[in-house]
Coordinates of C-alpha atoms and ligand atoms in Angstrom, one line a residue:
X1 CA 4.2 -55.5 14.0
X2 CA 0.9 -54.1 14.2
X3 CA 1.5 -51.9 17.0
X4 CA 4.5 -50.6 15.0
X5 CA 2.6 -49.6 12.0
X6 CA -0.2 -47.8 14.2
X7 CA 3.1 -45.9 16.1
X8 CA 4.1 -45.0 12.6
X9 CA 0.5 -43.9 11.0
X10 CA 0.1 -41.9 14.8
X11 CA 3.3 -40.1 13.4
X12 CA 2.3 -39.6 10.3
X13 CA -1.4 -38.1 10.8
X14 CA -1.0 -37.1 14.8
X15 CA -0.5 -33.9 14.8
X16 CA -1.2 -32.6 18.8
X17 CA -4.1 -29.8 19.1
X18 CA -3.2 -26.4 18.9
X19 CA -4.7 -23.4 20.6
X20 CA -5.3 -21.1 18.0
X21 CA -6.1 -17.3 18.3
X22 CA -8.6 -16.1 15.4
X23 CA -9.0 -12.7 14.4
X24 CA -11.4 -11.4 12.9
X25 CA -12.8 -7.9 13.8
X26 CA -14.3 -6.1 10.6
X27 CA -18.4 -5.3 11.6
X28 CA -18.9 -7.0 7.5
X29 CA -20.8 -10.1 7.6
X30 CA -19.8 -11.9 4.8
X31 CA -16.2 -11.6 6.0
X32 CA -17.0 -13.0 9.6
X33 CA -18.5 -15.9 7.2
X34 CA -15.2 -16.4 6.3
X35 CA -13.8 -16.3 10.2
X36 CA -16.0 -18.4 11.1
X37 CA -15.5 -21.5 8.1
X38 CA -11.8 -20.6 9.6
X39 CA -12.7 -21.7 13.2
X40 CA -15.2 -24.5 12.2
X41 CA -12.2 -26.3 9.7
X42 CA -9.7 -26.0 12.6
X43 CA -12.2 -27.8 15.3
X44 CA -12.8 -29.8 12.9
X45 CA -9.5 -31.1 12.9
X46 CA -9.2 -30.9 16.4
X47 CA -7.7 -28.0 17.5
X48 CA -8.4 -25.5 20.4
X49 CA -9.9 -22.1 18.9
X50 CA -10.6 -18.6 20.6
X51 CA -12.1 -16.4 18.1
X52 CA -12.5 -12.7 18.3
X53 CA -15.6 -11.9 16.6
X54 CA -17.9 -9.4 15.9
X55 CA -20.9 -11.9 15.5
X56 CA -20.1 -14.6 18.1
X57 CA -21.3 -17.9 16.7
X58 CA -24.6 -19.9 18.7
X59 CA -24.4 -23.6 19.6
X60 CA -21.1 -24.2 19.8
X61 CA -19.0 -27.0 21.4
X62 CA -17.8 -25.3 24.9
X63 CA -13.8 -25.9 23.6
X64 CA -15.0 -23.0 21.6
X65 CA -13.6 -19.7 23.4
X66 CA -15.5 -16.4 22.0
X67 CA -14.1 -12.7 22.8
X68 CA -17.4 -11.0 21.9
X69 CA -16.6 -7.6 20.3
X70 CA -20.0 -6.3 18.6
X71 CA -19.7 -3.0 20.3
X72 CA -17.1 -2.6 16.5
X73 CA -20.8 -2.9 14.6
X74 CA -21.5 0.5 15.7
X75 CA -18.5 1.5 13.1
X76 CA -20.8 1.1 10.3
X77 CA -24.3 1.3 11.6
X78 CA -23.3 5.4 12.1
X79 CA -21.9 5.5 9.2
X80 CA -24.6 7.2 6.0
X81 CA -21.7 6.6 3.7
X82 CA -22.0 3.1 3.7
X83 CA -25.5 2.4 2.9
X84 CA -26.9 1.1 -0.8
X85 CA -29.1 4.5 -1.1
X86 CA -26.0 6.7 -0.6
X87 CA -24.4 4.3 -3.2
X88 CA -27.5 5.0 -5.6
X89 CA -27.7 8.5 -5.0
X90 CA -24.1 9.5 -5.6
X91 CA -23.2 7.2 -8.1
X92 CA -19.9 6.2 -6.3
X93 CA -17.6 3.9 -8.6
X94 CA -14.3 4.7 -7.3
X95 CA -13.1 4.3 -3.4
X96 CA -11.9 6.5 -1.9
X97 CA -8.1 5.9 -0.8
X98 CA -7.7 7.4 2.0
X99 CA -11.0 6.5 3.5
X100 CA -10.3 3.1 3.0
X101 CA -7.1 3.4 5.3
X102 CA -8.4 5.4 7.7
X103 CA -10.9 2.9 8.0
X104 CA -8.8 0.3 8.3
X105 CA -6.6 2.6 11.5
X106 CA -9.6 2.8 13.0
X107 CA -11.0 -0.6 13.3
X108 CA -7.5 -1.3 15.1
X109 CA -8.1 1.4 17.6
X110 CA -12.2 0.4 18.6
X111 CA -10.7 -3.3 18.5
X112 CA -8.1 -2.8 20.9
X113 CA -10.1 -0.6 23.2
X114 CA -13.3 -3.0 23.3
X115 CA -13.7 -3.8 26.8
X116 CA -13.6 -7.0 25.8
X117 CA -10.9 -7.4 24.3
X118 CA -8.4 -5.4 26.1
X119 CA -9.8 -8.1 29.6
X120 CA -8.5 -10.8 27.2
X121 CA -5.3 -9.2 26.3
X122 CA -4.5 -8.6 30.0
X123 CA -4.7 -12.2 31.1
X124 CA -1.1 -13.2 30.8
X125 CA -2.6 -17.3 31.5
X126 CA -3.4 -17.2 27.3
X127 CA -1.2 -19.3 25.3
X128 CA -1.4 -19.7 21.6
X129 CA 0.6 -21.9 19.1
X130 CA -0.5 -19.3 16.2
X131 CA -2.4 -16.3 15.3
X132 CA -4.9 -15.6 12.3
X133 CA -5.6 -12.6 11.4
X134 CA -7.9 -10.9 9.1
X135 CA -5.9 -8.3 6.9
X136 CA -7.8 -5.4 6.2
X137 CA -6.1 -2.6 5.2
X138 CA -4.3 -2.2 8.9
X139 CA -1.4 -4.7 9.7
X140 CA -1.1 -3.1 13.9
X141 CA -3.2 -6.5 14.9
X142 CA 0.6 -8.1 13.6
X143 CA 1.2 -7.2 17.4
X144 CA -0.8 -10.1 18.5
X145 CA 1.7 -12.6 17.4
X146 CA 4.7 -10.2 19.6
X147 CA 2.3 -10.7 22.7
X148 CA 1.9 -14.3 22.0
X149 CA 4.9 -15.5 20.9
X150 CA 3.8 -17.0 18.2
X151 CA 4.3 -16.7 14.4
X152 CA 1.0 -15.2 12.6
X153 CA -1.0 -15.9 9.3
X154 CA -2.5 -13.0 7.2
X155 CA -6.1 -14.1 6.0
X156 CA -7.1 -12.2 3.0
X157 CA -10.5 -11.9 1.7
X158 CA -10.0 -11.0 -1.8
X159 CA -7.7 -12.6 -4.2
X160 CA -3.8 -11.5 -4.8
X161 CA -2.3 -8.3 -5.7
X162 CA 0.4 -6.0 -4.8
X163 CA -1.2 -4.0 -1.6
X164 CA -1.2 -7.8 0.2
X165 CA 2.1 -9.3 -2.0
X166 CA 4.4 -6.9 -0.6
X167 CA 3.8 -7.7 2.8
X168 CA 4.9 -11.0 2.2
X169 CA 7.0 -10.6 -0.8
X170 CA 6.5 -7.6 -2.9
X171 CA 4.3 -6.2 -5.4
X172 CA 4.0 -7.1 -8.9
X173 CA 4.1 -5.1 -11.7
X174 CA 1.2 -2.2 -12.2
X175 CA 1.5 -3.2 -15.8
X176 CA -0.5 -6.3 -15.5
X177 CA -1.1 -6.2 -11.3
X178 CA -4.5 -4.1 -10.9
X179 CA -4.9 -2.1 -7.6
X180 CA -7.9 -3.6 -6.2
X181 CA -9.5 -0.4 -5.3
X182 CA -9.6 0.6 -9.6
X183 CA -12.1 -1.3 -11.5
X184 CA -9.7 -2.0 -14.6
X185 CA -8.9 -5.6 -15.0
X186 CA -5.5 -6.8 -17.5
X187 CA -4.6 -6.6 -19.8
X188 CA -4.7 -2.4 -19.9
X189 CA -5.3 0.2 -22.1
X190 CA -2.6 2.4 -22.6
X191 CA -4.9 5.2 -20.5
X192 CA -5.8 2.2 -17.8
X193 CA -2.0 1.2 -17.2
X194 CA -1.1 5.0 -16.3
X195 CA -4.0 5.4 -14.0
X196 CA -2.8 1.8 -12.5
X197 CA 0.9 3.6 -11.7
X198 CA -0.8 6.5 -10.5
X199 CA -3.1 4.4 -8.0
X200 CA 0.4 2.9 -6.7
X201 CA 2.0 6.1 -6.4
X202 CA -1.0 7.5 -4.9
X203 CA -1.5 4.3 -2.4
X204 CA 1.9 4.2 -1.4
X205 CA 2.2 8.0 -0.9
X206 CA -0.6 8.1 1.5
X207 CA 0.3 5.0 3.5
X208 CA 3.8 5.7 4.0
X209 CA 3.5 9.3 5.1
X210 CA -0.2 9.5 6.1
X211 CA -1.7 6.3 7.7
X212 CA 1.5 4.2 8.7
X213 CA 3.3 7.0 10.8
X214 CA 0.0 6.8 12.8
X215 CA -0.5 3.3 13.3
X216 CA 3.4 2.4 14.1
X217 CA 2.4 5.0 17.2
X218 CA -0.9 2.9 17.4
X219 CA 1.2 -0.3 17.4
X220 CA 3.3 0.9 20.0
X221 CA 1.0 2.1 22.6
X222 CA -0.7 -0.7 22.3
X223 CA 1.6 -3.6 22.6
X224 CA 4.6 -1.7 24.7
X225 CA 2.6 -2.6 28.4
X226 CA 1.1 -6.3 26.8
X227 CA 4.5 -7.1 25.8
X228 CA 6.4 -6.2 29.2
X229 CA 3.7 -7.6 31.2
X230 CA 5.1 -10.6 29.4
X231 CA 8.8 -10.0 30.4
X232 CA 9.8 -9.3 26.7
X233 CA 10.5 -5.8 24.9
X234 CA 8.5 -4.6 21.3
X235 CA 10.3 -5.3 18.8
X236 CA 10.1 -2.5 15.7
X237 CA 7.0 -2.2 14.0
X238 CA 8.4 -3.0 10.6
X239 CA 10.1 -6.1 11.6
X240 CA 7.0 -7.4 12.6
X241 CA 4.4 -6.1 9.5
X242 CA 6.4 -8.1 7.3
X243 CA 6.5 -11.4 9.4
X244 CA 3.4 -13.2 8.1
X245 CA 4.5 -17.0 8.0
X246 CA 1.8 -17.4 5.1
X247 CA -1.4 -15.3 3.9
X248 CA -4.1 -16.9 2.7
X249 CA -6.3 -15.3 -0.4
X250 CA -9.5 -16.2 -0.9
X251 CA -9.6 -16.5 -4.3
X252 CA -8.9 -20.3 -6.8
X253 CA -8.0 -21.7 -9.6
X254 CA -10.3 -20.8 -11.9
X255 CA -9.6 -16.8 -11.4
X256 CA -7.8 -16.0 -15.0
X257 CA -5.3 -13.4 -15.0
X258 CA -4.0 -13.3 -11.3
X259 CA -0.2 -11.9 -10.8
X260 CA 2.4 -14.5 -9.6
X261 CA 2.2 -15.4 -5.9
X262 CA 5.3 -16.6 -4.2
X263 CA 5.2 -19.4 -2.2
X264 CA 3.9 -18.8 0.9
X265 CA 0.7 -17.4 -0.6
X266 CA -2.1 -19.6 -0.8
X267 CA -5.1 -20.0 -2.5
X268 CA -8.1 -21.2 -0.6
X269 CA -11.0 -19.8 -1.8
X270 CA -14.2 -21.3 -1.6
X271 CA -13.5 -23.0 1.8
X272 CA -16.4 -21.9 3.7
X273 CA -18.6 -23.1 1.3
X274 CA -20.7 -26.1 3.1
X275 CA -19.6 -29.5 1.2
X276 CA -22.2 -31.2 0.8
X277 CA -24.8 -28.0 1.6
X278 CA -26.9 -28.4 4.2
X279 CA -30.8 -29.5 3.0
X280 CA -33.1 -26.5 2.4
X281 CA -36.0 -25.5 4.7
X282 CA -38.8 -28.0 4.0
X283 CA -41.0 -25.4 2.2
X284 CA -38.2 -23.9 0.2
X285 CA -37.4 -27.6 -0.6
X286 CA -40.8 -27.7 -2.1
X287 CA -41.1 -24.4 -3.7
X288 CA -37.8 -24.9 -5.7
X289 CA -38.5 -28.7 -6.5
X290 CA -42.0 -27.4 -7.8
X291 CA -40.8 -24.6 -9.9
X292 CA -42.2 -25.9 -13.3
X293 CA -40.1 -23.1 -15.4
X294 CA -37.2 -22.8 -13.0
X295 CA -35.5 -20.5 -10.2
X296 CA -34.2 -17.5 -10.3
X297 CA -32.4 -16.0 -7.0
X298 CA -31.5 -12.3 -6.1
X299 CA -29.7 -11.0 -3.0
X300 CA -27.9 -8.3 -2.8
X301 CA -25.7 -9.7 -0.3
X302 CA -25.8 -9.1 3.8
X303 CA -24.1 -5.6 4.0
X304 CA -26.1 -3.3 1.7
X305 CA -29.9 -4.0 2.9
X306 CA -32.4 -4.2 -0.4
X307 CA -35.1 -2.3 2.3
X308 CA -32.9 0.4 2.1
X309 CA -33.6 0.8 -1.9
X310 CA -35.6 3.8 -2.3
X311 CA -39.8 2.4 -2.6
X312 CA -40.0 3.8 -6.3
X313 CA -37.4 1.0 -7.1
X314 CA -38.4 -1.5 -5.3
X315 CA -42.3 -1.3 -6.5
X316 CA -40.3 -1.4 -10.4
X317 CA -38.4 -4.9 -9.4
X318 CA -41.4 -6.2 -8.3
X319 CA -43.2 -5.5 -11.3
X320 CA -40.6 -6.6 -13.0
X321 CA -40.5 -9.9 -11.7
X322 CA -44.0 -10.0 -11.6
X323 CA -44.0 -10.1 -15.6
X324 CA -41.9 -13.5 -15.5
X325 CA -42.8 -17.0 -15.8
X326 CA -39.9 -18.7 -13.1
X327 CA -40.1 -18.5 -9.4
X328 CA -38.1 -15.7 -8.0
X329 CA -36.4 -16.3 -4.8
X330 CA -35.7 -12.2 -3.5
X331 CA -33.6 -12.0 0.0
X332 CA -35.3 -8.9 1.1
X333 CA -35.4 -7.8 5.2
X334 CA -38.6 -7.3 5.1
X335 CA -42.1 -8.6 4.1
X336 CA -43.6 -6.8 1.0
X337 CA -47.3 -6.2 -0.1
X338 CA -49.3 -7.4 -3.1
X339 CA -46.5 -9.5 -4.3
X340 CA -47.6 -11.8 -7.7
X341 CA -47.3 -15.1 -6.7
X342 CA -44.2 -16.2 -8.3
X343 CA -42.4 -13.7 -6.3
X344 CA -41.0 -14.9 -2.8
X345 CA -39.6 -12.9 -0.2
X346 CA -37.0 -14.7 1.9
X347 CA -36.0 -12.6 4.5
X348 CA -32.3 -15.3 5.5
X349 CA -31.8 -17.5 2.5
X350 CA -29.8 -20.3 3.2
X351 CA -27.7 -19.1 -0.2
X352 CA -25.3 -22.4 -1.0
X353 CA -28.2 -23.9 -0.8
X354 CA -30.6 -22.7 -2.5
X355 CA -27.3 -22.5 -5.9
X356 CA -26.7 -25.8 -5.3
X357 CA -30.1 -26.4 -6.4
X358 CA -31.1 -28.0 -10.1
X359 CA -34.3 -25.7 -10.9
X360 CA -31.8 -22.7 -10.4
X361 CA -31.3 -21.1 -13.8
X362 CA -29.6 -18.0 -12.7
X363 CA -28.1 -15.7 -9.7
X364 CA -29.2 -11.8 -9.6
X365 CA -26.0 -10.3 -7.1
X366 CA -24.0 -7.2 -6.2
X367 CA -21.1 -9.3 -7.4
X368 CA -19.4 -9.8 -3.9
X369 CA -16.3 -12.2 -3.6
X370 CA -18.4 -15.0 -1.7
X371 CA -20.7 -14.5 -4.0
X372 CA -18.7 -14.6 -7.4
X373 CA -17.5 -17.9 -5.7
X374 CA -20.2 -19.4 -5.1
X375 CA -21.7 -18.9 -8.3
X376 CA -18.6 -20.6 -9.8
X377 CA -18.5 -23.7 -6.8
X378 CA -21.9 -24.3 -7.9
X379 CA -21.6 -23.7 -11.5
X380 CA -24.8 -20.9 -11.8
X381 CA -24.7 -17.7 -14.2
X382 CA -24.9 -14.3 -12.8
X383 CA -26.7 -10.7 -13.6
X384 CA -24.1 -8.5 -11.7
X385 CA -25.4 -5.0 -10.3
X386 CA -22.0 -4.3 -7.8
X387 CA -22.5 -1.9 -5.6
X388 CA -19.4 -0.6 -4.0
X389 CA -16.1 -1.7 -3.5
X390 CA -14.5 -4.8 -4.8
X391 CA -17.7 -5.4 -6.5
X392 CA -16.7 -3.8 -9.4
X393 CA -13.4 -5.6 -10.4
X394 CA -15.5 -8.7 -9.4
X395 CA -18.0 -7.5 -12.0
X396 CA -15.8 -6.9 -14.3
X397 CA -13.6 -10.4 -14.3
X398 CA -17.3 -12.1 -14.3
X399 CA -18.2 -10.3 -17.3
X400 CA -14.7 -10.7 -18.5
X401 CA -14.7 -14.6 -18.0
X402 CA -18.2 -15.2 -20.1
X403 CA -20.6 -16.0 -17.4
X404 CA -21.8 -12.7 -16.2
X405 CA -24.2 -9.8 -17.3
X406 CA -23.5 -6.7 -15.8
X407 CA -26.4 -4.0 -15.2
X408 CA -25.4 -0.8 -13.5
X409 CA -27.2 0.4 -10.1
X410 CA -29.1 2.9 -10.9
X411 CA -33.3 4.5 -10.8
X412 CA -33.7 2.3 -13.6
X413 CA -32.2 -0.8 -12.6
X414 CA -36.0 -2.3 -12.7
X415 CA -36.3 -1.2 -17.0
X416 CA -32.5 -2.4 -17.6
X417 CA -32.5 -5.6 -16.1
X418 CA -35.6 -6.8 -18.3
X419 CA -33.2 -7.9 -21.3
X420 CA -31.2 -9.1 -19.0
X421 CA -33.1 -11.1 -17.9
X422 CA -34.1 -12.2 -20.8
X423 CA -31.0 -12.7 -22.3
X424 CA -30.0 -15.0 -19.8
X425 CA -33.3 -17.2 -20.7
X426 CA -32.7 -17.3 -23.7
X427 CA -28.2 -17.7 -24.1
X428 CA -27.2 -21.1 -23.0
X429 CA -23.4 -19.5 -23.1
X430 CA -23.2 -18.3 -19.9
X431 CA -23.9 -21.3 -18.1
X432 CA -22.0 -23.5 -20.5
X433 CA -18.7 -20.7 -19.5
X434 CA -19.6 -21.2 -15.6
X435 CA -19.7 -25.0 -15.6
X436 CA -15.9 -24.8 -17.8
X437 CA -15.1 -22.5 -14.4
X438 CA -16.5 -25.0 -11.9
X439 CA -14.7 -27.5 -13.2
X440 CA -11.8 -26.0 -13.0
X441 CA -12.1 -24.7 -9.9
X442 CA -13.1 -28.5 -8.5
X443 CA -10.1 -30.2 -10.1
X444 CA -7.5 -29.6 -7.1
X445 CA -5.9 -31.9 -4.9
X446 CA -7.1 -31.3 -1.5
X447 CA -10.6 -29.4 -0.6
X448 CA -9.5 -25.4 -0.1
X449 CA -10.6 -26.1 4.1
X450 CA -8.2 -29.1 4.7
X451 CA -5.6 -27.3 2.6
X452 CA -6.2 -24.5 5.0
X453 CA -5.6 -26.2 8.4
X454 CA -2.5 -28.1 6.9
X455 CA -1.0 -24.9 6.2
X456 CA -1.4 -23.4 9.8
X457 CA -0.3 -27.0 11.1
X458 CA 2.4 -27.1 9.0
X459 CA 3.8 -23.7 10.5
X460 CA 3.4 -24.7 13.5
X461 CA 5.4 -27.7 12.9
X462 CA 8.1 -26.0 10.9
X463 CA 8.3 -23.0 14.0
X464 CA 6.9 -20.1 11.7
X465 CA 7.8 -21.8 8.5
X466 CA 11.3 -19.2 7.1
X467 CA 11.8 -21.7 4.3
X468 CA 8.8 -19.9 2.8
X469 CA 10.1 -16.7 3.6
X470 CA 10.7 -14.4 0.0
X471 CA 13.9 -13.3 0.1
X472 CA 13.0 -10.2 -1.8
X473 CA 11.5 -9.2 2.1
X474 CA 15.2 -9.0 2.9
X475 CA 16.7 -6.9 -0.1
X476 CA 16.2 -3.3 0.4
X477 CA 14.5 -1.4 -2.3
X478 CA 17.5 0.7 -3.5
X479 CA 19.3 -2.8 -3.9
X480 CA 16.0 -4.2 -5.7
X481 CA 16.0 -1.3 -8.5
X482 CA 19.8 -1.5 -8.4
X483 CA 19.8 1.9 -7.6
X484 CA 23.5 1.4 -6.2
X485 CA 24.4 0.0 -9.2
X486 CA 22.7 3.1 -11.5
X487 CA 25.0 5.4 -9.0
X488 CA 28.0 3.7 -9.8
X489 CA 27.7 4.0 -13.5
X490 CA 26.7 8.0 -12.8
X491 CA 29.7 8.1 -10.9
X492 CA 31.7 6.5 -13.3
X493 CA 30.7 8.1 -16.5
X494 CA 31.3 11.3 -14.7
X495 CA 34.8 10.6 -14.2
X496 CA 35.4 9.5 -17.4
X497 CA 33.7 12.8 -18.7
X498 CA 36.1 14.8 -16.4
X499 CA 39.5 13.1 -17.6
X500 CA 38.3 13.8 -21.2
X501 CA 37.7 17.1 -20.1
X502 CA 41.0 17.7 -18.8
X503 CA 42.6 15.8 -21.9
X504 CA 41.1 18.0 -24.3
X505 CA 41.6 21.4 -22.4
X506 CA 44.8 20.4 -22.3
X507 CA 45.3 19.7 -26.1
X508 CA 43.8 23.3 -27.4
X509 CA 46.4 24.9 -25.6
X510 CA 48.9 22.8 -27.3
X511 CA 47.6 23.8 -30.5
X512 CA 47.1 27.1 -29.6
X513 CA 51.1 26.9 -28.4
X514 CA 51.6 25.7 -32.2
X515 CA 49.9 28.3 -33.7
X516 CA 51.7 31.0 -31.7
X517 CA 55.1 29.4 -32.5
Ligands
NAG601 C1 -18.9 -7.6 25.4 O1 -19.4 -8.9 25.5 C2 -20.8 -8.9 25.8 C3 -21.3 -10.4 25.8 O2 -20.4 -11.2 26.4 C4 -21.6 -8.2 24.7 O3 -23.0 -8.1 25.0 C5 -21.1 -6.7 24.6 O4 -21.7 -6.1 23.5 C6 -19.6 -6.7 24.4 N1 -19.1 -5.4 24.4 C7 -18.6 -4.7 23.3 C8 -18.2 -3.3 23.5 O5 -18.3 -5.3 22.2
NAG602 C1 9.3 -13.4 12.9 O1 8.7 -14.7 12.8 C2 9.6 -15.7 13.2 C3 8.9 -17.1 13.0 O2 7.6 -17.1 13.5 C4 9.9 -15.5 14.7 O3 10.8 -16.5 15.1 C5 10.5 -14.1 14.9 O4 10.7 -13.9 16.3 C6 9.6 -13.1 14.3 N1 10.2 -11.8 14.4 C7 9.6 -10.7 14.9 C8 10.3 -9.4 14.9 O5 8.5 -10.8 15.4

């Protein structure tokens, strides 16, 4: 009897390990944070993981496989466009479409020409159950799960909308669905829900004539020789864009406003969030536990480096923080002179931490998606100053959802974030908003990491998962905006206009017949 019950339990739970390819090429830190939560939940659970990774993770089990490709970080490092002084100095607030797609092409062509990679891709030994992916911006990595044989998972690290729906599904409607590279949020002005259509229009013009033409040649190029070194031939590049067994967003619960998802979306934001954190440094244990009048924290994030603020600005914040009576906590690269002493520079915080922590009265950020989560997991306030990007929509949902003060980045950010400041002091609303929002965001079934590997386990199991499959993917667009239909009705009306036509020449002449008789 016993032995039954353990057969039945080993059904139940035993799910064998599967070798699982991870993806994850973007030179962005805080997205290989992601990757890397990705890998760590699927050892956890067992499973065999080769990850392709710009920052190959240190002291790791050896069933961890790494295809090192850094040489990608060089993308970015050349790039002047990408730094926080550019950002001050040109006021950007909108992206720029086509850069953004370009962008994306080209991180597909340095990844599948690192040295690196392309060793891995020739070895014909490689086996995998499934592929994760990162999605950003370029779907020609989709080729990974041709090679492999294998269906694929999107992972996408922002939250839903129609430029990631429609691969799965399609897009929902501009009316209420925001284009995540505009900084309007739903519900729109009448001006806001014009400028959404025209960001569609604009979006879709450029992809489908501009960047996907080129990367369906990309995708080809690539995969023809990996794919007949395997005995197989390429199947076309749209049939396999649209494949995705599931993509996972990495947004939750507690978002308001998000368009309809169908149902192989899935939320699992906040899953690379330590639970519980790991224990601070010893001294930062100290400092924060000794804070007599609180914490406050500011980081602007990994990507944009605070040493590259111009000195001017960065002599202002520190006078400005200077003035205060909490401990400020600043992740700044490097070490800073003549600092008052409630001022501390930290050049790697240990960030969950450090929220998680009860002296923390506040978070000073450039609003990025980890970020915004984080501040919600642990239930903190923010002072938003975003930067570039999605930072701004983030900004505004923050504001938008009651727990956020936004201060634009600017020469002055020093002068304007004094009532800031202050008002978060002195407003006990914000934080009472953001614990609403954490709760919220706690009360699910399952942590967002287990969730995660039962998803990829489950289509595995389920050979690609097609029950989950929207059927819209299958109904062309013409048939979709019943465009047939709208033809049909032209074609009839016209006919009916033609015999009426005919009828009524016909009677004049009767009449005029009449008249002559
Ligand atoms: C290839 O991998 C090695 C480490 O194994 C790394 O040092 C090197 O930078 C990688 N090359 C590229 C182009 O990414
Ligand atoms: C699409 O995915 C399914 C399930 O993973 C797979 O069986 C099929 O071969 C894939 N089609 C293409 C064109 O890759």
């Amino acid at each position: 009897m016993k032995l039954l019950i353990l057969f039945g339990l080993a059904l139940l739970c035993g799910v064998e390990s599967l070798k699982v390819l991870v993806y994850y090429p973007l030179p962005v830190r805080s997205v290989s944070i992601l990757g890397s939560a990705v890998v760590k939940h699927l050892m956890d659970a067992g499973h065999e993981v080769t990850y392709v990774t710009v920052y190959p993770l240190k002291n790791m089990p050896p069933t961890l496989k790494q295809v090192d490709i850094s040489g990608n970080e060089e993308m970015v490092a050349k790039d002047e466009s990408l730094s926080i002084a550019h950002m001050l100095e040109n006021n950007v607030q909108d992206t720029d479409v086509l850069f953004v797609q370009e962008f994306g092409k080209e991180l597909s062509s340095q990844t599948f020409s690192n040295e690196n990679f392309t060793k891995f891709l020739q070895d014909t030994s490689q086996r995998f159950d499934i592929v994760i992916a990162d999605l950003f911006e370029s779907e020609v990595c989709a080729g990974l799960s041709v090679v492999y044989d294998c269906p694929f998972i999107w992972f996408y690290s922002m939250g839903a909308h129609w430029h990631v729906l429609r691969l799965i599904d399609e897009g929902r409607n501009p009316a209420y669905d925001p284009d995540y590279l505009t900084t309007t949020v739903a519900p729109f002005s009448f001006l806001e829900r014009t400028e959404q259509l025209w960001a569609r229009i604009k979006y879709t013009v450029l992809k489908t004539f501009i960047t996907m033409p080129a990367e369906k040649k990309m995708y080809e190029e690539i995969f023809t020789p990996l794919v007949a070194k395997r005995g197989r031939t390429l199947p076309e590049y749209e049939d396999v864009i649209y494949n995705a067994s599931i993509i996972f967003g990495n947004e939750h619960n507690a978002v308001k406003r998000r368009p309809s998802t169908p149902q192989n979306f899935k939320y699992i934001g906040g899953m690379h969030i330590p639970d519980p954190v790991t224990p601070l440094p010893k001294k930062l244990q100290d400092l924060m536990d000794n804070a007599k009048h609180g914490v406050i924290y500011f980081s602007m994030g990994s990507f944009f480096k605070s040493k590259h603020l111009p000195k001017s600005l960065v002599r202002g914040l520190v006078k400005t923080f200077g003035e205060l009576k909490e401990t400020v906590l600043w992740k700044f690269e490097e070490d800073l002179p003549d600092l008052p002493s409630n001022l501390h520079i930290l050049h790697w915080a240990p960030q969950s931490s450090i929220l998680a922590h009860k002296n923390l009265k506040f978070f000073i950020t450039h609003g990025g998606l980890l970020s915004s989560i984080e501040a919600i997991h642990f239930g903190v306030p923010v002072i938003t100053i975003p930067v570039y990007f999605d930072q701004f929509t983030n900004a505004r949902k923050a504001v938008e959802n009651g727990y956020a003060i936004r201060v634009p980045l600017n020469y002055d950010l020093a002068d304007n974030l004094k009532p800031a400041i202050k008002t978060m002091l002195s407003d006990d609303t914000y934080k009472k908003r953001v614990t609403e929002l954490s709760a919220i965001y706690h009360d699910r079934l399952v942590p967002p990491g287990k969730e995660m590997v039962h998803w990829v386990e489950h289509v595995v199991r389920s050979r690609g998962a097609p029950h989950l499959r929207s059927p819209a993917l299958d109904v062309p667009l013409y048939q979709r905006l019943y465009l047939d239909l709208l033809a049909l009705i032209l074609l009839i009306l016209y006919i009916i206009k033609r015999i009426i036509n005919i009828l009524t020449r016909k009677s004049p002449k009767k009449n005029d017949k009449k008249k002559k008789n």
